[in-house]
Amino acid sequence: MHKVIYDTDPGVDDAMALLFLHRHPEIDLIGITTVFGNASIETTTRNALFLKREWDIAAPVAKGADVTINPSRKEGAWPTFVHGDDGLGNIGVPATVDLPVDPRPAYKFIIDTVRANPGEVTLVAVGRMTNLALALKEDPEIAGLVKQVVIMGGNFYVPGNVTPVAEANIHGDPEAADIILTAPWKVVVIGLDVTAITTMSRGYLGEMAAKGDKAIQLLNDLSQFYIDFYKHAVEDGMMVHDSCACVYVVAPELFTTITGGVRVVCGGIADGQTIVKPDGRRFPPGDWDNLPSQVVCTGVESEKVVDLIRDTLLTA
Ligand code: BDR
Ligand code: CA
């Protein structure tokens, strides 16, 4: 059984990934921590509570960061054209959801939960890396107590999605991403190299909704706006970014990987770019020396990933 804390900014593709974690029989979802990104922290936290209520998820929700780890960074506009004004495809999420949030901030929830389950917790982070970086800053020893960290973020041998060289989750807080990628714990990086080619069509999701229960029907409804957004890049479908990171936890054999030190560019025109120095490649001394060797996904069996998402969601 994989004990998972899900750090998320729901977010349409975050919602699908949450349902996957909730329904997969080998995953024990022990916490949901929220972060700003696809919308404000108030909205992403409200959305996490909404999905928890609608899908009857037991895991507690802890509210996380609303500002980058370097607070002098300027915030842009929320990507409402991707995820809708409400962050969940403009389905009309209620303004408030009457469920309690955990009294601790997300980073503290992460520290306490990791310390209570040494060596057992997988952190799956699919938004900005701010909460994880704050947790490491407050309690660096957790790096040795976490089982692994699996993130959706970055891009290595393909272009970015918010600039030609940067992906949204990393670009949203590059300093935080650089902290977590250079820390002495195992990070698996699931970036656009694999998520941009892992797509689900509107028809495929519609068939799932027809066969499945109310939870999948809600997922289908909230995904329509996001599918419309993706018409520039996907043939009547969407990239299922965040679910790829969750699938990796239970089916790593569906991904091909390389290992190496990873750094994030902080500032300038390449702000938020992720760069790996593959193990075994020799360069003159530089900024990638003596870093932990992280796992970078470079290939994926996309159809199998999408089928596993479907089969898992339909298990209820
Ligand atoms: C990432 O950015 C967000 O829009 C998605 O939820 C995903 O986590 C993709 O770049
Ligand atoms: Ca996300």
Coordinates of C-alpha atoms and ligand atoms in Angstrom, one line a residue:
M1 CA 0.0 0.0 0.0
H2 CA 1.3 3.4 -0.9
K3 CA 0.6 6.2 1.6
V4 CA 0.2 9.3 -0.4
I5 CA 0.0 13.0 0.5
Y6 CA -1.4 14.8 -2.5
D7 CA -0.2 18.4 -2.9
T8 CA -2.5 20.1 -5.5
D9 CA -4.0 23.2 -7.0
P10 CA -7.4 22.0 -8.2
G11 CA -7.6 22.5 -11.2
V12 CA -9.3 20.2 -13.7
D13 CA -6.6 17.7 -14.3
D14 CA -5.8 17.8 -10.6
A15 CA -9.4 16.7 -10.0
M16 CA -9.1 13.6 -12.2
A17 CA -5.8 12.7 -10.4
L18 CA -7.5 13.1 -7.1
L19 CA -10.2 10.6 -8.1
F20 CA -7.6 8.2 -9.3
L21 CA -5.7 8.4 -5.9
H22 CA -9.0 8.0 -4.1
R23 CA -10.1 4.9 -6.0
H24 CA -6.8 3.0 -6.6
P25 CA -6.8 -0.1 -4.4
E26 CA -3.0 0.2 -3.7
I27 CA -3.1 3.8 -2.6
D28 CA -4.0 5.1 0.8
L29 CA -4.6 8.8 0.4
I30 CA -3.7 10.2 3.8
G31 CA -3.8 13.9 3.1
I32 CA -4.6 16.6 0.6
T33 CA -2.6 19.8 0.8
T34 CA -3.5 22.8 -1.4
V35 CA -1.4 25.4 -3.1
F36 CA -2.1 28.4 -5.3
G37 CA -1.6 28.2 -9.0
N38 CA -4.5 27.3 -11.2
A39 CA -6.5 29.7 -9.0
S40 CA -6.0 31.6 -5.7
I41 CA -5.4 29.6 -2.6
E42 CA -9.0 30.3 -1.4
T43 CA -10.4 28.8 -4.6
T44 CA -8.1 25.8 -4.9
T45 CA -8.8 25.0 -1.2
R46 CA -12.5 25.4 -1.7
N47 CA -12.3 23.2 -4.7
A48 CA -10.4 20.5 -2.8
L49 CA -13.1 20.6 -0.1
F50 CA -15.8 20.5 -2.8
L51 CA -14.3 17.4 -4.4
K52 CA -13.8 15.8 -1.0
R53 CA -17.4 16.2 -0.2
E54 CA -18.8 15.2 -3.6
W55 CA -16.5 12.1 -3.8
D56 CA -16.7 11.2 -0.1
I57 CA -13.0 11.3 0.4
A58 CA -11.8 10.7 4.0
A59 CA -8.4 12.4 3.8
P60 CA -8.1 15.8 5.5
V61 CA -7.5 18.9 3.6
A62 CA -4.8 21.4 4.7
K63 CA -4.5 24.8 3.2
G64 CA -1.2 25.8 1.8
A65 CA 0.8 28.7 0.4
D66 CA -0.6 31.7 -1.3
V67 CA 2.8 33.3 -2.2
T68 CA 6.0 32.1 -3.8
I69 CA 8.9 31.1 -1.5
N70 CA 10.7 34.3 -2.5
P71 CA 7.8 36.7 -1.7
S72 CA 9.2 39.5 -3.9
R73 CA 8.2 37.6 -7.1
K74 CA 5.3 39.2 -8.9
E75 CA 2.1 37.2 -9.4
G76 CA 0.5 37.1 -12.8
A77 CA -3.2 36.6 -13.5
W78 CA -4.8 33.2 -12.7
P79 CA -5.1 30.9 -15.8
T80 CA -9.0 31.2 -15.9
F81 CA -8.9 30.5 -19.7
V82 CA -7.5 27.0 -18.9
H83 CA -9.4 25.9 -15.7
G84 CA -12.3 28.4 -15.7
D85 CA -13.1 31.2 -13.2
D86 CA -13.9 28.7 -10.5
G87 CA -10.9 26.5 -11.3
L88 CA -13.2 23.6 -12.1
G89 CA -14.4 24.4 -15.6
N90 CA -17.1 26.9 -14.6
I91 CA -19.5 24.2 -13.4
G92 CA -20.8 26.5 -10.7
V93 CA -18.9 25.3 -7.6
P94 CA -20.6 26.7 -4.5
A95 CA -18.9 29.8 -3.0
T96 CA -18.2 27.9 0.2
V97 CA -18.2 24.3 1.2
D98 CA -19.1 23.5 4.8
L99 CA -16.3 21.1 5.7
P100 CA -13.5 21.8 8.1
V101 CA -9.9 22.3 7.0
D102 CA -7.0 20.9 9.0
P103 CA -5.9 23.6 11.5
R104 CA -2.2 23.3 10.3
P105 CA -0.8 25.0 7.3
A106 CA 0.1 22.5 4.5
Y107 CA 3.8 22.5 5.1
K108 CA 3.3 21.7 8.8
F109 CA 0.7 19.0 7.9
I110 CA 3.4 17.5 5.6
I111 CA 6.1 17.5 8.3
D112 CA 3.9 16.0 11.0
T113 CA 2.5 13.3 8.7
V114 CA 5.9 12.3 7.4
R115 CA 7.4 12.2 10.9
A116 CA 4.5 10.0 12.0
N117 CA 5.1 7.6 9.2
P118 CA 8.9 7.5 8.7
G119 CA 10.0 6.0 5.4
E120 CA 6.4 5.4 4.2
V121 CA 5.0 8.5 2.7
T122 CA 5.0 9.3 -1.0
L123 CA 4.5 13.0 -1.7
V124 CA 2.7 13.6 -5.0
A125 CA 3.0 17.2 -5.9
V126 CA 1.1 18.5 -8.9
G127 CA 1.1 22.3 -8.4
R128 CA 3.8 24.8 -7.5
M129 CA 6.4 23.3 -5.2
T130 CA 6.0 26.0 -2.6
N131 CA 4.6 23.8 0.2
L132 CA 7.3 21.2 -0.2
A133 CA 10.0 23.8 -0.1
L134 CA 8.5 25.4 3.0
A135 CA 8.4 22.0 4.7
L136 CA 12.1 21.3 3.8
K137 CA 13.1 24.8 5.0
E138 CA 11.3 24.3 8.4
D139 CA 12.5 20.7 8.9
P140 CA 15.3 19.6 6.5
E141 CA 15.4 16.1 8.2
I142 CA 12.1 15.1 6.5
A143 CA 14.2 14.6 3.3
G144 CA 15.5 11.4 4.9
L145 CA 12.1 10.3 6.1
V146 CA 10.0 10.5 2.9
K147 CA 9.8 7.4 0.7
Q148 CA 9.8 9.4 -2.5
V149 CA 8.5 12.6 -4.1
V150 CA 6.7 12.4 -7.4
I151 CA 6.1 15.7 -9.1
M152 CA 4.2 16.8 -12.2
G153 CA 6.3 19.7 -13.5
G154 CA 9.1 20.7 -15.8
N155 CA 10.1 19.8 -19.4
F156 CA 13.5 18.6 -20.6
Y157 CA 13.6 17.7 -24.3
V158 CA 10.3 19.4 -25.3
P159 CA 9.1 23.0 -25.1
G160 CA 7.3 24.5 -22.1
N161 CA 3.7 25.5 -21.9
V162 CA 3.8 28.9 -20.3
T163 CA 7.0 30.1 -22.0
P164 CA 9.0 28.4 -24.8
V165 CA 11.2 26.9 -22.1
A166 CA 9.1 26.6 -18.9
E167 CA 6.2 24.6 -17.6
A168 CA 3.5 26.2 -15.4
N169 CA 4.1 24.4 -12.0
I170 CA 7.8 25.1 -12.1
H171 CA 7.5 28.6 -13.6
G172 CA 5.0 29.5 -10.9
D173 CA 7.7 29.2 -8.2
P174 CA 11.2 28.4 -9.7
E175 CA 13.1 28.9 -6.4
A176 CA 10.9 26.4 -4.6
A177 CA 11.3 23.9 -7.4
D178 CA 15.1 24.3 -7.3
I179 CA 15.1 23.7 -3.6
I180 CA 13.1 20.5 -3.8
L181 CA 15.0 19.1 -6.8
T182 CA 18.4 19.6 -5.2
A183 CA 17.4 18.3 -1.8
P184 CA 18.7 14.8 -0.6
W185 CA 15.5 12.9 -1.3
K186 CA 14.3 10.9 -4.3
V187 CA 12.3 13.0 -6.7
V188 CA 10.7 11.5 -9.8
V189 CA 10.0 14.3 -12.3
I190 CA 7.0 13.7 -14.6
G191 CA 7.1 16.6 -17.0
L192 CA 5.7 17.7 -20.3
D193 CA 8.0 15.2 -22.1
V194 CA 5.4 12.6 -21.0
T195 CA 2.3 14.4 -20.0
A196 CA 1.9 16.4 -23.2
I197 CA 1.6 13.2 -25.1
T198 CA -0.8 11.5 -22.6
T199 CA -4.2 12.7 -23.7
M200 CA -7.8 11.6 -23.2
S201 CA -10.4 12.3 -25.7
R202 CA -13.8 13.8 -25.0
G203 CA -15.4 10.7 -26.3
Y204 CA -13.4 8.4 -24.1
L205 CA -14.2 10.4 -21.0
G206 CA -17.9 10.5 -22.1
E207 CA -18.0 6.7 -22.4
M208 CA -16.5 6.4 -18.9
A209 CA -19.2 8.8 -17.6
A210 CA -21.9 6.7 -19.3
K211 CA -20.6 3.5 -17.7
G212 CA -19.6 5.0 -14.3
D213 CA -21.2 6.6 -11.3
K214 CA -22.0 10.2 -10.3
A215 CA -18.4 10.9 -9.5
I216 CA -17.2 10.3 -13.0
Q217 CA -20.2 12.3 -14.3
L218 CA -19.1 15.3 -12.3
L219 CA -15.5 14.8 -13.6
N220 CA -16.9 14.7 -17.1
D221 CA -18.9 17.9 -16.6
L222 CA -16.0 19.8 -15.0
S223 CA -13.6 18.7 -17.8
Q224 CA -15.5 20.1 -20.8
F225 CA -14.1 23.7 -20.5
Y226 CA -10.6 22.4 -20.2
I227 CA -11.1 20.1 -23.2
D228 CA -12.3 23.2 -25.2
F229 CA -9.2 25.1 -24.1
Y230 CA -6.9 22.3 -25.4
K231 CA -8.3 22.4 -29.0
H232 CA -5.2 24.2 -30.1
A233 CA -3.0 21.2 -29.2
V234 CA -5.2 18.1 -28.8
E235 CA -7.8 16.6 -31.2
D236 CA -11.0 17.0 -29.1
G237 CA -9.3 15.9 -25.9
M238 CA -7.1 17.0 -23.0
M239 CA -3.7 16.4 -21.5
V240 CA -4.0 14.5 -18.3
H241 CA -0.9 16.0 -16.7
D242 CA -1.4 15.4 -13.0
S243 CA -2.8 11.9 -13.4
C244 CA 0.5 10.8 -15.0
A245 CA 2.3 11.5 -11.7
C246 CA -0.3 9.4 -9.8
V247 CA -0.1 6.6 -12.2
Y248 CA 3.7 6.5 -11.8
V249 CA 3.3 5.7 -8.1
V250 CA 1.5 2.4 -8.9
A251 CA 2.8 1.6 -12.4
P252 CA 6.4 3.0 -12.9
E253 CA 7.0 0.4 -15.5
L254 CA 4.9 2.4 -17.9
F255 CA 7.5 5.2 -18.0
T256 CA 11.1 5.3 -19.3
T257 CA 13.5 7.3 -17.3
I258 CA 17.0 8.8 -17.0
T259 CA 18.8 9.9 -13.9
G260 CA 20.8 12.9 -13.1
G261 CA 21.1 16.2 -11.2
V262 CA 18.3 18.7 -12.0
R263 CA 18.5 22.5 -11.6
V264 CA 15.9 25.2 -12.3
V265 CA 16.7 28.5 -13.9
C266 CA 15.6 31.3 -11.6
G267 CA 15.3 34.6 -13.4
G268 CA 15.9 36.0 -16.8
I269 CA 14.3 34.9 -20.1
A270 CA 14.6 31.2 -19.2
D271 CA 12.9 31.7 -15.8
G272 CA 11.5 28.3 -14.7
Q273 CA 13.4 26.1 -17.2
T274 CA 14.3 22.7 -15.8
I275 CA 17.7 21.2 -16.9
V276 CA 19.1 17.8 -16.2
K277 CA 22.7 16.7 -16.3
P278 CA 22.3 13.0 -17.2
D279 CA 24.5 10.7 -15.0
G280 CA 27.6 9.6 -16.8
R281 CA 27.9 12.8 -19.0
R282 CA 31.0 14.7 -18.2
F283 CA 31.2 18.5 -18.1
P284 CA 33.7 20.9 -16.7
P285 CA 33.0 21.8 -13.0
G286 CA 29.7 23.7 -12.7
D287 CA 26.3 24.1 -11.1
W288 CA 25.2 20.5 -11.6
D289 CA 28.0 19.0 -9.6
N290 CA 27.5 16.9 -6.4
L291 CA 23.7 17.0 -6.7
P292 CA 21.4 14.1 -5.8
S293 CA 20.6 12.0 -8.8
Q294 CA 16.9 12.4 -9.5
V295 CA 14.7 10.4 -11.8
V296 CA 13.5 12.2 -15.0
C297 CA 10.8 10.6 -17.1
T298 CA 11.5 10.9 -20.8
G299 CA 9.0 8.4 -22.3
V300 CA 5.6 6.9 -21.5
E301 CA 3.2 4.2 -22.7
S302 CA 0.4 6.7 -23.0
E303 CA -2.4 4.4 -24.0
K304 CA -1.7 2.1 -21.1
V305 CA -1.6 5.1 -18.7
V306 CA -5.0 6.4 -20.0
D307 CA -6.5 2.9 -19.8
L308 CA -5.3 2.5 -16.2
I309 CA -6.9 5.8 -15.3
R310 CA -10.2 4.6 -16.8
D311 CA -10.1 1.2 -15.2
T312 CA -9.3 2.7 -11.8
L313 CA -12.0 5.3 -11.9
L314 CA -14.5 2.7 -13.0
T315 CA -13.7 0.4 -10.0
A316 CA -16.3 1.9 -7.7
Ligands
BDR1 C1 0.3 21.8 -14.9 O1 -0.2 23.1 -14.7 C2 -1.6 23.1 -14.4 O2 -2.4 23.8 -15.2 C3 -2.1 21.7 -14.4 O3 -2.9 21.4 -13.3 C4 -0.8 20.9 -14.2 O4 -0.5 20.6 -12.9 C5 0.6 21.5 -16.3 O5 1.6 22.3 -16.8
CA2 CA -2.1 20.9 -11.1

